[in-house]
Coordinates of C-alpha atoms and ligand atoms in Angstrom, one line a residue:
M1 CA -26.2 -82.5 -29.8
G2 CA -24.3 -81.7 -32.9
E3 CA -20.5 -81.4 -32.9
R4 CA -19.2 -78.1 -31.4
S5 CA -16.6 -76.1 -33.2
A6 CA -13.1 -75.7 -31.8
G7 CA -14.0 -72.0 -31.0
E8 CA -16.9 -73.1 -28.9
A9 CA -14.9 -75.8 -27.1
L10 CA -12.4 -73.1 -26.1
K11 CA -15.0 -71.1 -24.3
E12 CA -16.2 -74.1 -22.3
S13 CA -15.8 -73.3 -18.7
P14 CA -16.2 -75.4 -15.5
K15 CA -19.7 -76.8 -15.1
D16 CA -22.0 -77.5 -12.1
A17 CA -21.7 -80.7 -10.1
S18 CA -24.0 -83.4 -11.3
A19 CA -26.8 -84.9 -9.2
S20 CA -24.8 -88.1 -8.6
V21 CA -21.8 -86.1 -7.3
V22 CA -24.0 -84.2 -5.0
A23 CA -25.5 -87.5 -3.7
Q24 CA -22.0 -88.9 -3.1
H25 CA -21.0 -85.8 -1.1
S26 CA -24.1 -86.0 1.1
A27 CA -23.4 -89.6 1.8
M28 CA -19.8 -88.7 2.8
L29 CA -21.1 -85.9 5.1
K30 CA -23.1 -88.6 6.9
A31 CA -20.4 -91.2 7.0
L32 CA -17.5 -89.2 8.3
P33 CA -17.2 -87.5 11.8
F34 CA -17.4 -83.9 10.7
S35 CA -18.5 -82.9 14.2
D36 CA -14.9 -83.8 15.4
T37 CA -13.2 -80.5 15.0
A38 CA -10.1 -81.1 17.2
D39 CA -7.9 -80.6 14.1
F40 CA -9.2 -77.1 13.7
D41 CA -8.2 -76.3 17.3
D42 CA -4.8 -78.0 16.8
A43 CA -4.1 -76.2 13.5
A44 CA -4.7 -72.8 15.2
R45 CA -3.2 -73.5 18.6
G46 CA -0.2 -71.4 19.7
F47 CA -0.7 -68.9 16.9
L48 CA 1.7 -65.9 17.4
G49 CA 1.3 -63.9 14.2
S50 CA 1.6 -64.0 10.4
I51 CA 2.2 -62.1 7.2
D52 CA -0.9 -60.7 5.5
N53 CA -2.4 -63.5 3.4
A54 CA 1.0 -65.3 3.7
K55 CA 2.1 -63.2 0.7
I56 CA 5.8 -63.7 -0.2
T57 CA 7.3 -61.8 -3.2
S58 CA 10.7 -62.2 -4.8
A59 CA 13.2 -59.2 -5.1
Q60 CA 12.0 -59.0 -8.7
G61 CA 8.4 -58.6 -7.5
R62 CA 7.3 -62.0 -8.6
S63 CA 4.8 -63.8 -6.3
V64 CA 6.5 -66.8 -4.6
W65 CA 3.6 -67.7 -2.3
S66 CA 0.2 -66.3 -1.4
L67 CA -3.0 -67.6 0.2
E68 CA -5.0 -64.7 -1.1
P69 CA -6.4 -66.6 -4.1
Y70 CA -7.8 -69.1 -1.6
G71 CA -10.1 -66.7 0.1
F72 CA -13.1 -68.7 -1.2
L73 CA -12.2 -71.3 1.5
S74 CA -13.6 -69.1 4.2
D75 CA -17.0 -70.7 3.7
A76 CA -17.4 -73.5 6.3
E77 CA -19.7 -75.4 4.0
A78 CA -18.3 -77.2 1.0
P79 CA -19.7 -76.2 -2.4
A80 CA -21.2 -79.0 -4.5
T81 CA -18.1 -78.9 -6.7
V82 CA -15.7 -80.0 -3.9
N83 CA -15.7 -83.2 -1.9
P84 CA -16.6 -82.1 1.7
S85 CA -13.8 -84.1 3.2
L86 CA -11.2 -82.5 0.9
W87 CA -12.9 -79.1 1.6
R88 CA -12.3 -79.7 5.3
Q89 CA -8.6 -80.4 4.7
S90 CA -8.3 -77.5 2.4
R91 CA -9.6 -75.2 5.1
L92 CA -7.2 -76.7 7.7
N93 CA -4.3 -76.0 5.4
M94 CA -5.3 -72.3 5.3
N95 CA -3.8 -71.7 8.8
H96 CA -0.6 -69.8 8.3
G97 CA 2.0 -68.0 10.4
L98 CA 4.2 -68.7 13.4
F99 CA 2.9 -71.1 16.0
E100 CA 4.3 -72.2 19.3
V101 CA 4.4 -76.0 19.6
V102 CA 5.7 -76.0 23.1
P103 CA 7.6 -73.1 24.8
G104 CA 11.0 -73.2 23.0
V105 CA 9.7 -74.9 19.9
Y106 CA 8.0 -73.0 17.1
Q107 CA 6.7 -73.7 13.6
V108 CA 6.2 -71.6 10.5
R109 CA 3.3 -73.2 8.7
G110 CA 1.3 -72.2 5.6
L111 CA 4.1 -70.1 4.1
D112 CA 5.0 -73.0 1.9
I113 CA 3.7 -76.5 1.3
A114 CA 6.1 -77.7 4.0
N115 CA 6.8 -76.5 7.6
M116 CA 9.9 -74.9 9.1
T117 CA 10.4 -76.0 12.8
L118 CA 12.5 -73.7 15.0
I119 CA 14.0 -75.1 18.2
E120 CA 15.5 -72.7 20.7
G121 CA 18.8 -73.7 22.3
D122 CA 20.9 -72.0 25.0
A123 CA 22.1 -69.2 22.8
G124 CA 20.5 -69.5 19.4
V125 CA 18.0 -71.4 17.3
I126 CA 18.1 -74.7 15.4
V127 CA 16.2 -74.6 12.1
V128 CA 14.6 -77.9 11.0
D129 CA 13.9 -77.8 7.2
T130 CA 14.1 -74.7 5.2
L131 CA 11.0 -74.7 3.0
T132 CA 11.1 -74.8 -0.8
S133 CA 12.5 -71.4 -1.7
I134 CA 15.1 -68.9 -0.4
E135 CA 12.5 -66.1 -0.4
G136 CA 10.1 -68.3 1.6
A137 CA 12.8 -69.2 4.1
R138 CA 13.8 -65.6 4.5
A139 CA 10.2 -64.6 5.2
A140 CA 9.8 -67.4 7.7
M141 CA 13.0 -66.4 9.6
A142 CA 11.9 -62.7 9.6
L143 CA 8.5 -63.7 11.0
Y144 CA 10.1 -65.9 13.7
F145 CA 12.6 -63.1 14.7
R146 CA 9.8 -60.6 14.8
H147 CA 8.0 -62.6 17.5
R148 CA 10.8 -64.3 19.3
G149 CA 13.6 -61.8 18.9
E150 CA 16.8 -62.0 16.8
R151 CA 19.1 -64.9 17.7
P152 CA 21.8 -66.7 15.8
V153 CA 21.1 -69.8 13.8
V154 CA 23.2 -72.5 15.4
A155 CA 22.4 -75.5 13.2
V156 CA 20.2 -76.5 10.3
I157 CA 18.7 -79.9 10.1
F158 CA 17.3 -81.5 6.9
T159 CA 14.8 -84.2 7.8
H160 CA 14.8 -85.7 4.3
T161 CA 15.7 -85.3 0.7
H162 CA 12.7 -83.6 -0.9
T163 CA 13.2 -80.1 -2.2
D164 CA 10.4 -78.5 0.0
H165 CA 12.6 -79.4 3.0
W166 CA 16.0 -77.9 1.8
G167 CA 15.4 -75.6 -1.2
G168 CA 15.4 -72.4 1.0
A169 CA 18.5 -73.1 3.1
R170 CA 20.3 -70.0 1.7
G171 CA 17.5 -67.9 3.1
V172 CA 18.4 -69.2 6.6
L173 CA 22.2 -69.2 6.3
D174 CA 23.8 -66.1 4.7
D175 CA 27.0 -66.1 2.7
E176 CA 29.1 -64.9 5.7
T177 CA 27.8 -67.6 8.1
L178 CA 28.3 -70.3 5.4
A179 CA 31.8 -69.1 4.7
A180 CA 32.7 -69.2 8.4
G181 CA 31.5 -72.8 8.4
R182 CA 30.6 -72.8 12.1
V183 CA 27.0 -73.8 11.7
P184 CA 26.5 -77.5 11.2
I185 CA 24.1 -78.7 8.5
I186 CA 22.8 -82.0 9.7
A187 CA 21.0 -84.6 7.5
P188 CA 20.3 -88.3 7.2
N189 CA 22.9 -90.6 5.7
L190 CA 23.1 -90.6 1.9
F191 CA 21.4 -87.2 1.7
M192 CA 23.4 -85.8 -1.2
E193 CA 23.2 -89.1 -3.1
H194 CA 19.4 -88.8 -3.0
A195 CA 18.6 -85.1 -2.8
V196 CA 18.5 -84.6 -6.5
S197 CA 18.8 -88.0 -8.1
E198 CA 15.2 -88.9 -7.5
N199 CA 14.2 -86.4 -10.1
I200 CA 17.1 -86.5 -12.6
I201 CA 17.0 -89.5 -14.9
A202 CA 13.2 -89.2 -15.5
G203 CA 13.0 -85.5 -14.7
P204 CA 11.4 -84.3 -17.9
A205 CA 8.6 -86.8 -17.7
M206 CA 8.1 -86.2 -13.9
L207 CA 7.9 -82.4 -14.3
R208 CA 5.1 -82.7 -16.8
R209 CA 3.3 -85.3 -14.8
A210 CA 3.7 -83.2 -11.6
Q211 CA 1.4 -80.6 -13.3
Y212 CA -1.3 -83.2 -13.1
Q213 CA -0.6 -84.0 -9.5
F214 CA -0.4 -80.4 -8.1
G215 CA -2.5 -78.5 -10.6
P216 CA -0.3 -75.3 -10.9
F217 CA -2.1 -74.3 -14.2
L218 CA -5.6 -74.7 -12.8
A219 CA -7.4 -71.6 -11.6
K220 CA -7.8 -71.6 -7.8
G221 CA -11.4 -71.8 -6.8
P222 CA -14.4 -74.1 -6.0
R223 CA -14.2 -75.4 -9.6
G224 CA -10.5 -75.5 -9.7
Q225 CA -7.5 -76.2 -7.5
V226 CA -8.3 -76.1 -3.8
D227 CA -5.4 -77.8 -2.1
C228 CA -2.6 -80.4 -2.5
G229 CA -3.5 -82.5 0.6
L230 CA -0.1 -82.0 2.2
G231 CA -0.5 -78.2 2.0
K232 CA -1.8 -75.6 -0.4
S233 CA 0.3 -75.8 -3.5
M234 CA 3.9 -75.9 -4.8
A235 CA 5.9 -72.8 -4.0
A236 CA 7.8 -70.8 -6.6
G237 CA 11.0 -69.0 -5.9
S238 CA 14.7 -69.8 -6.0
V239 CA 16.2 -73.0 -4.8
A240 CA 19.7 -73.9 -3.7
L241 CA 21.2 -77.1 -2.4
L242 CA 23.6 -76.9 0.6
R243 CA 25.9 -79.8 1.3
P244 CA 25.3 -81.3 4.8
T245 CA 28.3 -81.2 7.1
D246 CA 27.2 -83.8 9.6
L247 CA 25.4 -87.0 8.6
I248 CA 23.3 -89.0 11.0
I249 CA 24.1 -92.7 10.4
A250 CA 22.2 -94.9 12.8
T251 CA 19.1 -95.1 14.9
G252 CA 20.0 -94.1 18.4
D253 CA 22.6 -91.6 17.3
K254 CA 22.5 -88.4 19.4
R255 CA 23.7 -84.9 19.0
I256 CA 23.9 -82.0 21.5
I257 CA 23.3 -78.8 19.6
D258 CA 23.5 -75.5 21.5
G259 CA 22.8 -77.4 24.7
V260 CA 19.8 -79.3 23.4
E261 CA 20.0 -83.1 23.1
F262 CA 18.5 -84.7 19.9
E263 CA 17.9 -88.5 19.6
F264 CA 17.6 -89.7 16.0
Q265 CA 15.8 -92.5 14.3
M266 CA 16.7 -93.5 10.7
A267 CA 13.8 -94.1 8.3
P268 CA 15.3 -94.7 4.8
N269 CA 13.1 -95.7 1.9
S270 CA 9.9 -94.5 3.6
E271 CA 8.4 -91.3 2.3
A272 CA 11.9 -90.4 0.9
P273 CA 14.9 -92.5 0.2
A274 CA 16.8 -90.7 3.0
E275 CA 14.7 -89.6 6.0
M276 CA 15.0 -89.4 9.8
H277 CA 12.9 -88.7 12.9
F278 CA 14.0 -87.2 16.2
F279 CA 13.0 -86.7 19.8
I280 CA 14.1 -83.9 22.1
P281 CA 14.0 -84.8 25.8
R282 CA 14.3 -81.2 26.9
Y283 CA 11.1 -80.3 25.2
K284 CA 9.5 -83.7 25.2
L285 CA 9.0 -83.1 21.5
L286 CA 8.8 -85.8 18.8
N287 CA 9.3 -84.9 15.1
L288 CA 8.4 -87.7 12.7
A289 CA 9.3 -85.6 9.6
E290 CA 6.9 -86.6 6.8
N291 CA 6.1 -90.1 7.9
C292 CA 3.2 -89.4 10.3
T293 CA 1.2 -86.5 8.7
H294 CA -2.5 -85.7 8.7
N295 CA -3.3 -87.7 5.6
F296 CA -2.5 -91.1 3.9
H297 CA 0.7 -90.2 2.2
N298 CA 1.7 -91.4 -1.3
L299 CA 3.3 -94.7 -1.8
L300 CA 3.7 -93.6 -5.4
P301 CA 3.0 -90.0 -6.4
F302 CA 1.4 -89.3 -9.7
R303 CA 4.5 -87.5 -10.9
G304 CA 6.2 -90.9 -10.8
A305 CA 8.9 -92.2 -8.4
D306 CA 10.4 -95.4 -7.1
V307 CA 7.6 -97.1 -5.2
R308 CA 7.9 -96.5 -1.5
D309 CA 8.1 -99.3 1.0
A310 CA 4.9 -99.4 3.0
L311 CA 6.1 -102.3 5.2
A312 CA 9.3 -100.4 6.2
W313 CA 7.3 -97.2 6.8
S314 CA 5.0 -99.0 9.2
K315 CA 8.0 -100.6 11.0
Y316 CA 9.6 -97.2 11.5
L317 CA 6.4 -95.9 13.1
N318 CA 6.3 -98.9 15.4
E319 CA 9.9 -98.4 16.3
A320 CA 9.3 -94.7 17.0
L321 CA 6.5 -95.8 19.3
R322 CA 8.7 -98.2 21.1
M323 CA 11.5 -95.6 21.5
W324 CA 9.5 -92.7 22.5
G325 CA 5.9 -93.8 23.1
G326 CA 4.5 -92.1 26.2
K327 CA 7.4 -89.7 26.4
A328 CA 6.3 -86.9 24.1
D329 CA 4.1 -84.1 25.1
A330 CA 3.9 -82.8 21.6
M331 CA 4.4 -84.4 18.2
C332 CA 5.0 -82.3 15.0
G333 CA 5.8 -83.2 11.5
Q334 CA 7.2 -81.2 8.6
H335 CA 3.7 -80.8 7.1
H336 CA 0.4 -80.0 8.7
W337 CA -0.2 -79.2 12.4
P338 CA 1.1 -80.9 15.6
V339 CA -0.8 -83.1 18.1
W340 CA -0.6 -82.7 21.8
G341 CA -1.0 -85.1 24.7
R342 CA 0.7 -88.4 25.2
E343 CA -2.4 -90.5 24.6
R344 CA -3.4 -88.7 21.4
I345 CA 0.2 -88.8 20.1
D346 CA 0.4 -92.6 20.7
T347 CA -3.0 -93.1 19.1
M348 CA -2.1 -91.2 16.0
I349 CA 1.2 -93.0 15.6
R350 CA -0.5 -96.4 16.1
Q351 CA -3.2 -95.6 13.6
Q352 CA -0.6 -94.3 11.0
R353 CA 1.5 -97.4 11.6
D354 CA -1.5 -99.7 11.0
L355 CA -2.7 -97.7 8.0
Y356 CA 0.5 -98.5 6.1
K357 CA 0.6 -102.0 7.5
F358 CA -3.1 -102.7 6.7
A359 CA -2.7 -101.4 3.1
H360 CA 0.5 -103.4 2.6
D361 CA -0.7 -106.7 4.1
Q362 CA -4.2 -106.7 2.7
T363 CA -2.9 -105.8 -0.8
V364 CA -0.5 -108.7 -0.7
R365 CA -3.2 -111.0 0.7
L366 CA -5.6 -110.2 -2.1
M367 CA -2.7 -110.4 -4.6
N368 CA -1.9 -113.9 -3.4
H369 CA -5.6 -114.8 -3.9
G370 CA -5.1 -113.8 -7.5
L371 CA -6.7 -110.3 -7.6
T372 CA -5.1 -107.8 -10.0
A373 CA -4.3 -104.2 -9.0
S374 CA -7.6 -102.7 -10.1
E375 CA -9.6 -105.5 -8.5
I376 CA -7.7 -104.9 -5.2
A377 CA -8.5 -101.2 -5.4
E378 CA -12.2 -102.0 -5.9
T379 CA -12.2 -104.6 -3.1
I380 CA -10.2 -103.1 -0.3
R381 CA -11.8 -100.9 2.4
L382 CA -10.0 -99.4 5.4
P383 CA -11.2 -100.8 8.7
E384 CA -13.9 -98.7 10.4
S385 CA -11.4 -97.8 13.2
L386 CA -9.2 -96.1 10.7
E387 CA -11.8 -94.9 8.2
G388 CA -13.1 -92.3 10.7
A389 CA -9.6 -91.0 11.8
W390 CA -9.2 -87.8 9.8
H391 CA -5.4 -88.2 9.5
T392 CA -5.8 -91.5 7.6
R393 CA -7.9 -90.0 4.8
G394 CA -6.4 -90.1 1.3
Y395 CA -5.9 -86.4 0.6
Y396 CA -2.5 -86.9 -1.0
G397 CA -2.0 -90.6 -1.4
H398 CA -5.3 -92.6 -1.5
I399 CA -6.0 -96.2 -0.6
R400 CA -7.2 -96.8 -4.2
H401 CA -3.9 -95.8 -5.8
N402 CA -1.6 -96.8 -2.9
V403 CA -2.7 -100.4 -3.2
K404 CA -1.6 -100.3 -6.9
A405 CA 1.8 -99.0 -5.8
I406 CA 2.1 -102.0 -3.4
Y407 CA 1.1 -104.4 -6.2
Q408 CA 3.7 -102.7 -8.5
K409 CA 6.4 -103.0 -5.9
Y410 CA 6.0 -106.8 -5.7
L411 CA 4.7 -107.8 -9.1
G412 CA 5.2 -104.9 -11.5
W413 CA 3.0 -103.6 -14.3
Y414 CA 1.9 -106.9 -15.7
D415 CA -1.2 -108.6 -14.3
A416 CA -0.2 -111.9 -15.8
N417 CA -3.3 -112.0 -18.2
P418 CA -1.7 -112.3 -21.6
V419 CA -4.4 -110.1 -23.1
H420 CA -2.4 -107.2 -21.4
L421 CA 0.9 -108.5 -22.6
D422 CA 1.0 -106.7 -25.9
P423 CA -2.1 -104.6 -26.4
L424 CA -2.4 -102.0 -29.1
P425 CA -1.3 -98.5 -28.0
P426 CA -4.1 -96.0 -27.2
A427 CA -4.5 -94.4 -30.7
A428 CA -4.6 -97.7 -32.6
A429 CA -6.8 -99.4 -30.0
G430 CA -9.1 -96.3 -29.9
K431 CA -9.8 -96.6 -33.6
K432 CA -10.8 -100.3 -33.3
Y433 CA -12.9 -99.7 -30.2
V434 CA -14.8 -96.9 -31.9
D435 CA -15.3 -99.1 -35.0
Y436 CA -16.5 -102.0 -32.9
M437 CA -18.9 -99.8 -30.9
G438 CA -20.6 -98.7 -34.2
G439 CA -18.8 -95.4 -34.8
A440 CA -18.3 -92.1 -33.0
D441 CA -22.0 -91.1 -32.9
A442 CA -23.2 -94.4 -31.5
L443 CA -20.5 -94.3 -28.9
L444 CA -21.3 -90.7 -27.9
M445 CA -25.0 -91.5 -27.6
R446 CA -24.4 -94.4 -25.2
A447 CA -21.8 -92.4 -23.3
R448 CA -24.2 -89.5 -22.8
Q449 CA -26.8 -91.8 -21.3
D450 CA -24.2 -93.3 -18.9
F451 CA -23.0 -89.7 -18.1
A452 CA -26.5 -88.8 -17.1
N453 CA -26.6 -91.9 -14.9
G454 CA -23.3 -90.9 -13.2
E455 CA -21.3 -93.7 -14.6
F456 CA -18.3 -91.5 -15.0
R457 CA -15.5 -94.0 -14.7
F458 CA -16.6 -96.0 -17.7
V459 CA -17.7 -93.0 -19.7
A460 CA -14.2 -91.7 -19.3
E461 CA -12.7 -94.9 -20.6
A462 CA -15.1 -95.2 -23.6
V463 CA -14.9 -91.6 -24.7
S464 CA -11.1 -91.6 -24.3
H465 CA -11.0 -94.2 -27.0
L466 CA -12.8 -91.8 -29.3
V467 CA -10.5 -88.9 -28.4
F468 CA -7.4 -91.1 -29.1
A469 CA -9.0 -92.3 -32.4
D470 CA -10.0 -88.7 -33.4
P471 CA -8.5 -86.0 -31.2
D472 CA -10.3 -83.4 -33.3
N473 CA -13.8 -84.7 -32.5
Q474 CA -14.9 -81.7 -30.4
A475 CA -18.0 -83.5 -29.1
A476 CA -15.8 -86.3 -27.7
R477 CA -13.4 -83.8 -26.2
A478 CA -16.2 -81.9 -24.5
L479 CA -17.9 -85.0 -23.1
L480 CA -14.6 -86.4 -21.8
A481 CA -13.8 -83.0 -20.2
D482 CA -17.2 -82.9 -18.6
T483 CA -16.7 -86.5 -17.3
F484 CA -13.2 -85.8 -15.9
E485 CA -14.6 -82.7 -14.2
Q486 CA -17.3 -84.7 -12.4
L487 CA -14.7 -87.3 -11.3
G488 CA -12.6 -84.4 -10.0
Y489 CA -15.5 -82.8 -8.1
A490 CA -16.2 -86.2 -6.5
A491 CA -12.6 -87.0 -5.5
E492 CA -11.6 -86.8 -1.9
S493 CA -7.9 -86.9 -2.9
S494 CA -6.5 -83.5 -3.9
T495 CA -4.2 -85.3 -6.3
W496 CA -7.0 -87.0 -8.0
R497 CA -9.0 -83.8 -8.2
N498 CA -6.0 -81.9 -9.7
A499 CA -5.4 -84.7 -12.2
Y500 CA -9.0 -84.9 -13.4
L501 CA -9.6 -81.1 -13.5
F502 CA -6.3 -80.5 -15.4
G503 CA -7.2 -83.3 -17.8
A504 CA -10.5 -81.5 -18.4
Q505 CA -8.8 -78.2 -18.9
E506 CA -6.4 -79.5 -21.5
L507 CA -9.2 -81.1 -23.4
R508 CA -11.0 -77.8 -23.5
Q509 CA -8.1 -75.4 -24.0
G510 CA -5.2 -77.5 -25.1
M511 CA -1.9 -77.6 -23.2
P512 CA -0.8 -74.4 -21.5
K513 CA 2.0 -72.5 -23.1
A514 CA 5.1 -72.9 -20.9
P515 CA 8.6 -71.6 -21.6
P516 CA 11.1 -74.3 -22.6
R517 CA 13.0 -76.1 -19.9
S518 CA 16.1 -74.2 -18.6
P519 CA 19.4 -76.0 -18.3
M520 CA 20.2 -77.8 -15.1
P521 CA 21.5 -75.4 -12.5
R522 CA 25.2 -75.7 -11.6
E523 CA 24.7 -76.6 -8.0
T524 CA 22.3 -79.4 -8.9
L525 CA 25.0 -80.7 -11.3
A526 CA 27.6 -80.4 -8.7
A527 CA 25.5 -82.6 -6.4
L528 CA 25.6 -85.4 -9.0
R529 CA 28.4 -87.9 -9.2
T530 CA 30.1 -88.1 -12.6
E531 CA 28.6 -91.5 -13.1
Q532 CA 25.1 -89.9 -12.8
L533 CA 26.0 -87.3 -15.4
W534 CA 26.9 -90.1 -17.8
D535 CA 23.6 -91.9 -16.9
V536 CA 21.7 -88.7 -17.7
L537 CA 23.5 -88.4 -21.0
G538 CA 22.8 -92.0 -21.8
V539 CA 19.0 -91.5 -21.7
R540 CA 19.2 -88.6 -24.0
L541 CA 20.9 -90.7 -26.7
N542 CA 18.6 -91.1 -29.7
G543 CA 19.0 -94.8 -30.4
P544 CA 17.8 -94.8 -34.1
K545 CA 20.1 -91.9 -35.0
A546 CA 23.1 -93.7 -33.4
E547 CA 22.7 -96.7 -35.7
G548 CA 26.1 -97.9 -36.9
K549 CA 28.1 -95.4 -34.9
H550 CA 31.1 -96.3 -32.8
I551 CA 32.7 -93.6 -30.7
V552 CA 35.2 -94.1 -27.8
L553 CA 36.2 -91.1 -25.6
N554 CA 38.6 -90.9 -22.7
W555 CA 37.9 -88.5 -19.9
T556 CA 40.2 -87.4 -17.1
F557 CA 39.0 -85.1 -14.3
T558 CA 41.9 -83.4 -12.6
D559 CA 40.1 -82.2 -9.5
T560 CA 38.3 -85.4 -8.6
N561 CA 41.0 -87.8 -9.8
E562 CA 38.5 -89.7 -11.9
R563 CA 39.0 -91.4 -15.3
F564 CA 36.4 -92.8 -17.6
V565 CA 36.0 -94.4 -21.0
L566 CA 32.8 -93.4 -22.7
T567 CA 31.8 -95.9 -25.4
L568 CA 29.0 -95.6 -28.0
E569 CA 28.3 -98.9 -29.8
N570 CA 25.1 -100.8 -30.5
C571 CA 23.2 -97.6 -30.1
A572 CA 24.0 -97.6 -26.4
L573 CA 26.3 -95.3 -24.4
T574 CA 28.2 -97.0 -21.6
Y575 CA 31.1 -96.0 -19.4
T576 CA 33.8 -97.7 -17.5
D577 CA 35.5 -95.9 -14.6
G578 CA 39.1 -96.0 -13.5
V579 CA 40.5 -96.8 -17.0
Q580 CA 41.4 -95.2 -20.3
A581 CA 41.0 -96.9 -23.7
D582 CA 44.1 -97.3 -26.0
N583 CA 41.9 -97.1 -29.1
A584 CA 40.0 -93.9 -28.0
D585 CA 39.0 -91.5 -30.8
A586 CA 39.8 -88.6 -28.5
G587 CA 40.7 -87.8 -24.9
F588 CA 39.7 -84.8 -22.7
T589 CA 41.4 -83.5 -19.5
L590 CA 39.5 -81.0 -17.4
T591 CA 37.9 -80.4 -14.0
R592 CA 34.4 -81.6 -13.1
G593 CA 33.5 -77.9 -12.5
T594 CA 34.3 -77.1 -16.1
L595 CA 32.1 -79.9 -17.4
D596 CA 29.3 -78.7 -15.1
E597 CA 29.7 -75.2 -16.5
V598 CA 29.4 -76.6 -20.1
I599 CA 26.3 -78.6 -19.2
A600 CA 24.7 -75.6 -17.4
K601 CA 25.4 -73.6 -20.6
Q602 CA 27.5 -71.1 -18.7
T603 CA 30.3 -71.6 -21.2
S604 CA 30.5 -73.7 -24.4
F605 CA 32.8 -76.6 -25.0
T606 CA 34.6 -74.8 -27.8
D607 CA 35.2 -71.7 -25.6
A608 CA 36.5 -73.8 -22.7
V609 CA 38.9 -75.5 -25.1
A610 CA 40.0 -72.1 -26.5
A611 CA 40.6 -70.9 -22.9
R612 CA 42.7 -74.1 -22.3
R613 CA 40.4 -75.2 -19.6
I614 CA 39.9 -78.4 -21.5
E615 CA 42.9 -80.2 -22.9
V616 CA 42.1 -82.3 -26.0
I617 CA 44.0 -85.1 -27.7
G618 CA 42.8 -86.9 -30.8
D619 CA 39.8 -86.1 -33.0
V620 CA 37.7 -83.6 -31.1
T621 CA 34.9 -83.7 -33.8
R622 CA 33.9 -87.2 -32.5
L623 CA 32.5 -85.5 -29.3
A624 CA 30.5 -83.1 -31.4
E625 CA 29.3 -86.1 -33.4
L626 CA 28.2 -87.8 -30.2
M627 CA 26.4 -84.7 -28.9
D628 CA 24.5 -84.4 -32.2
L629 CA 22.9 -87.7 -31.3
M630 CA 21.4 -86.3 -28.1
D631 CA 17.7 -85.5 -27.8
E632 CA 16.4 -82.3 -26.1
F633 CA 13.2 -83.1 -24.2
P634 CA 10.1 -80.9 -24.4
R635 CA 8.6 -79.3 -21.3
M636 CA 5.1 -80.2 -22.4
F637 CA 3.7 -83.3 -24.1
E638 CA 0.2 -84.6 -24.7
I639 CA -1.3 -86.8 -22.0
V640 CA -5.1 -86.9 -22.5
E641 CA -4.9 -87.1 -26.2
P642 CA -2.5 -88.6 -28.8
K643 CA 0.9 -87.2 -29.4
R644 CA 0.8 -84.6 -32.2
T645 CA 4.4 -85.0 -33.1
L646 CA 5.9 -88.3 -34.0
V647 CA 8.5 -89.5 -31.5
T648 CA 10.8 -92.3 -32.6
Ligands
ZN1 ZN1 7.5 -82.5 2.0

């Protein structure tokens, strides 16, 4: 068991499942109702046709989406390296194509992580959610037209603010239709405020963390990425944001679109900060967007986000039941497959309502008894009546991390034990732990014994100390990778699996090479308020470099009639709107569009000044001085091992 060289470590490939993982899987096969295959019927019901392997390619020939690499999922029986419950969900998410929900309502599923719902009106079609990419949306529309005949798009509805629901809008509405402005784009209140802001301030950290959540750099296969829980994976392709023209403000608001009546329900701060549900009396169709899907959704995704409100979520589902219970013949969401029949629909909504309520209430109860987040995760069990309902399983969120999100919402990161108030950071703590445990070899010997016994959770923790103490210890890296891998094979949640398997891969191979981040696209910038741009700039300011600097800049935007003073002092960048400073070092007059172009690197500040698109008074060098204090963020940074570059 000597140390391996770096070269050998590189060649490490995924291993077999251990005996204890195999045992866990067979216990799960006995515990869950695998003979209940109604979901497989529902996921295939109403199939009208598809594209070969759901393959979508961009004009440049780049693959935007394909289910071809997932061919291995044709086996009904789960391999030992995949949790059988997750395998089941992964197979369900393989259904792709155009499906009839009820005559007049259709869904494109499996051509993206999200669904497109198409509702036929008197003369045209209403498109609900437009998938992640323009290419995907175009392919979905073509598939729909092929089977249902060409008809005009008479409205677009965005159910909520996440990109997989609006990114492809330009593939549904062409330039001509957009310019004519006759097709309403309907969205929940505060859509623009939230559509991009969720991922802006902490965007660089979130993007890297999302790689651990979705596993885009993992090979697809029984020992790699198999699913994302909500759907297969993240789509590639081009994304563009379209500004809604009609906002739904209140529950009970109605619209008649192309002769079809829609009744709306607002669900803010549930799965997304702005989200809504609707019912269509003509079709007896209920659409609960992303709040009643075939899994326990995330209260806090691994990429990071504001914690979602489980209590509000549950209340919206209860309200939906009160408004429309017993009225719907079919219920669909913007992920997964529909459910038919009034009784089954009501049962599913009730169970989802109680899933979020149970998680919320029991977490808070245990919290008030004094349990900490990890103790709650260890204690809580879903009631039997929910445990066996497939749609409550934690393929995306999971009860064991959702309870931590609820804890965080109320009490934050601190468990109140002062030992956790100011612990050493991982590298320093790792060195002390390894020393206390009698050195690297002694630690590894104990860890290998525990690994053989299947005690993966603690082995991961112990060996991680050694990796942080000595990231070049190849034996430690290899053992930690093997341990993560077994945890990944055991996991029912796809996000857990992806996180563990990607951690293992980075320990074996290092971080994947990824091109540097590209500048923010102009239309994303255009969606941000000027205050948000200053906020983004503020978090790029390198505090230590700004020591002793004092810079005051006036800004006037001629198109938006906004004025700001931007002040750097005490190593903090602040702004005040509606005023100008008398003592400013410099002042700039320009349009917001020009500023957006500069930030998107479509022009430089100097060129814009030379072209007289920016009027300057005072000392222009003070702006350059300020911009010199701004950090550029890397696309990649170490997660399962110490940072190789010093960040201050
Ligand atoms: Zn979604």
